[in-house]
């Protein structure tokens, strides 16, 4: 089978012919139909983060495909079923986080396309317990972005506890952001979309944003303050300074939801203590979502309540596609189709 392989953090990915993997006990073999390109795959390929994957590896964690093989002991999946393979490839199922429904915090977790080979390949193996069935009527190229961008932003809106009368500012209207706008609208909030690109902001408007702010032409903090300040600011942009702007745009009682993961070398965000205390600000880190969150995301989409904006690419174009995303030229999500 063909796979896109990271061989080194400083080299382009290589398209290689590799053996089809064999599912072990508790695993399934999935023939990949579509796999979204998340910005995280670029961080993985470049070794941007403090905990690094080990080349050679296959990135990709928005994989959608058909179950074609069952490992020993797998009785709850069937051949022919369509599943999504998310970032959370495996968790222990026994620790306090797992038992409390916070499997995304499990210390024993394995991450697809990072610590285990991912879905930029014609086939992938996955833990049968950690894939999520894709409902009928949800197409693979739409299910793929939902498998990370969707579940991650759905969870971010959930953990912020957004209520209908609140204003939510979404910083970064890319793959994650175009879905974040929609989940914030679904819970009834007033949405302010912030990006540096007018085309992304036009898309945000089309998806329901009430206000848009181009952070390249105006100061987003002042613009959001003029609207009364944000109750919730969700940061999806890949730059520490945007986290600081998002913090500064909050009104009293505000919540900063940190989702974007800039490279370690870009440094920390700086948070002033005085306004944090006096304004009663909460700072929340939010990492992907659980299998239940993903099932809810798929259901919303099957009900026609969300739109996925995606353009398809061939796996051979993986390096060019990564450049498109880094340059901010991609329509919300790029999806490899097989
Ligand atoms: P993306 O490249 O598709 O989107 C980033 C967007 O930010 C782009 O639209 C870009 O124009 C915009 N942007 C750039 N500079 C900006 C600025 N100064 N102000 C406002 N917007 C700006 O990336 P993505 O796939 O949506 O991922 C975003 C980040 O989220 C990445 O760091 C990724 O690794 C991370 N991520 C985190 C989780 C999690 O669970 N926490 C899950 C998935 C992705
Ligand atoms: Zn992702
Ligand atoms: Zn666990």
PDB file of C-alpha atoms and ligand atoms in Angstrom, residues 91-98 103 106-108, ligand 3:
ATOM      1  CA  UNK A  91      -6.573   4.936  26.163  1.00  0.00           C
ATOM      2  CA  UNK A  92      -6.274   2.544  29.096  1.00  0.00           C
ATOM      3  CA  UNK A  93      -9.969   2.534  30.015  1.00  0.00           C
ATOM      4  CA  UNK A  94      -9.147   2.020  33.713  1.00  0.00           C
ATOM      5  CA  UNK A  95      -7.492   5.151  35.121  1.00  0.00           C
ATOM      6  CA  UNK A  96      -9.550   7.798  36.918  1.00  0.00           C
ATOM      7  CA  UNK A  97      -9.599  10.036  33.833  1.00  0.00           C
ATOM      8  CA  UNK A  98     -10.894   7.232  31.621  1.00  0.00           C
ATOM      9  CA  UNK A 103     -10.280   9.481  28.258  1.00  0.00           C
ATOM     10  CA  UNK A 106      -5.423   9.328  29.949  1.00  0.00           C
ATOM     11  CA  UNK A 107      -1.695   9.179  30.645  1.00  0.00           C
ATOM     12  CA  UNK A 108      -1.386   5.919  28.736  1.00  0.00           C
TER      13      UNK A 108
HETATM   14 ZN1  LIG B   3      -6.762   5.891  31.126  1.00  0.00          ZN
END
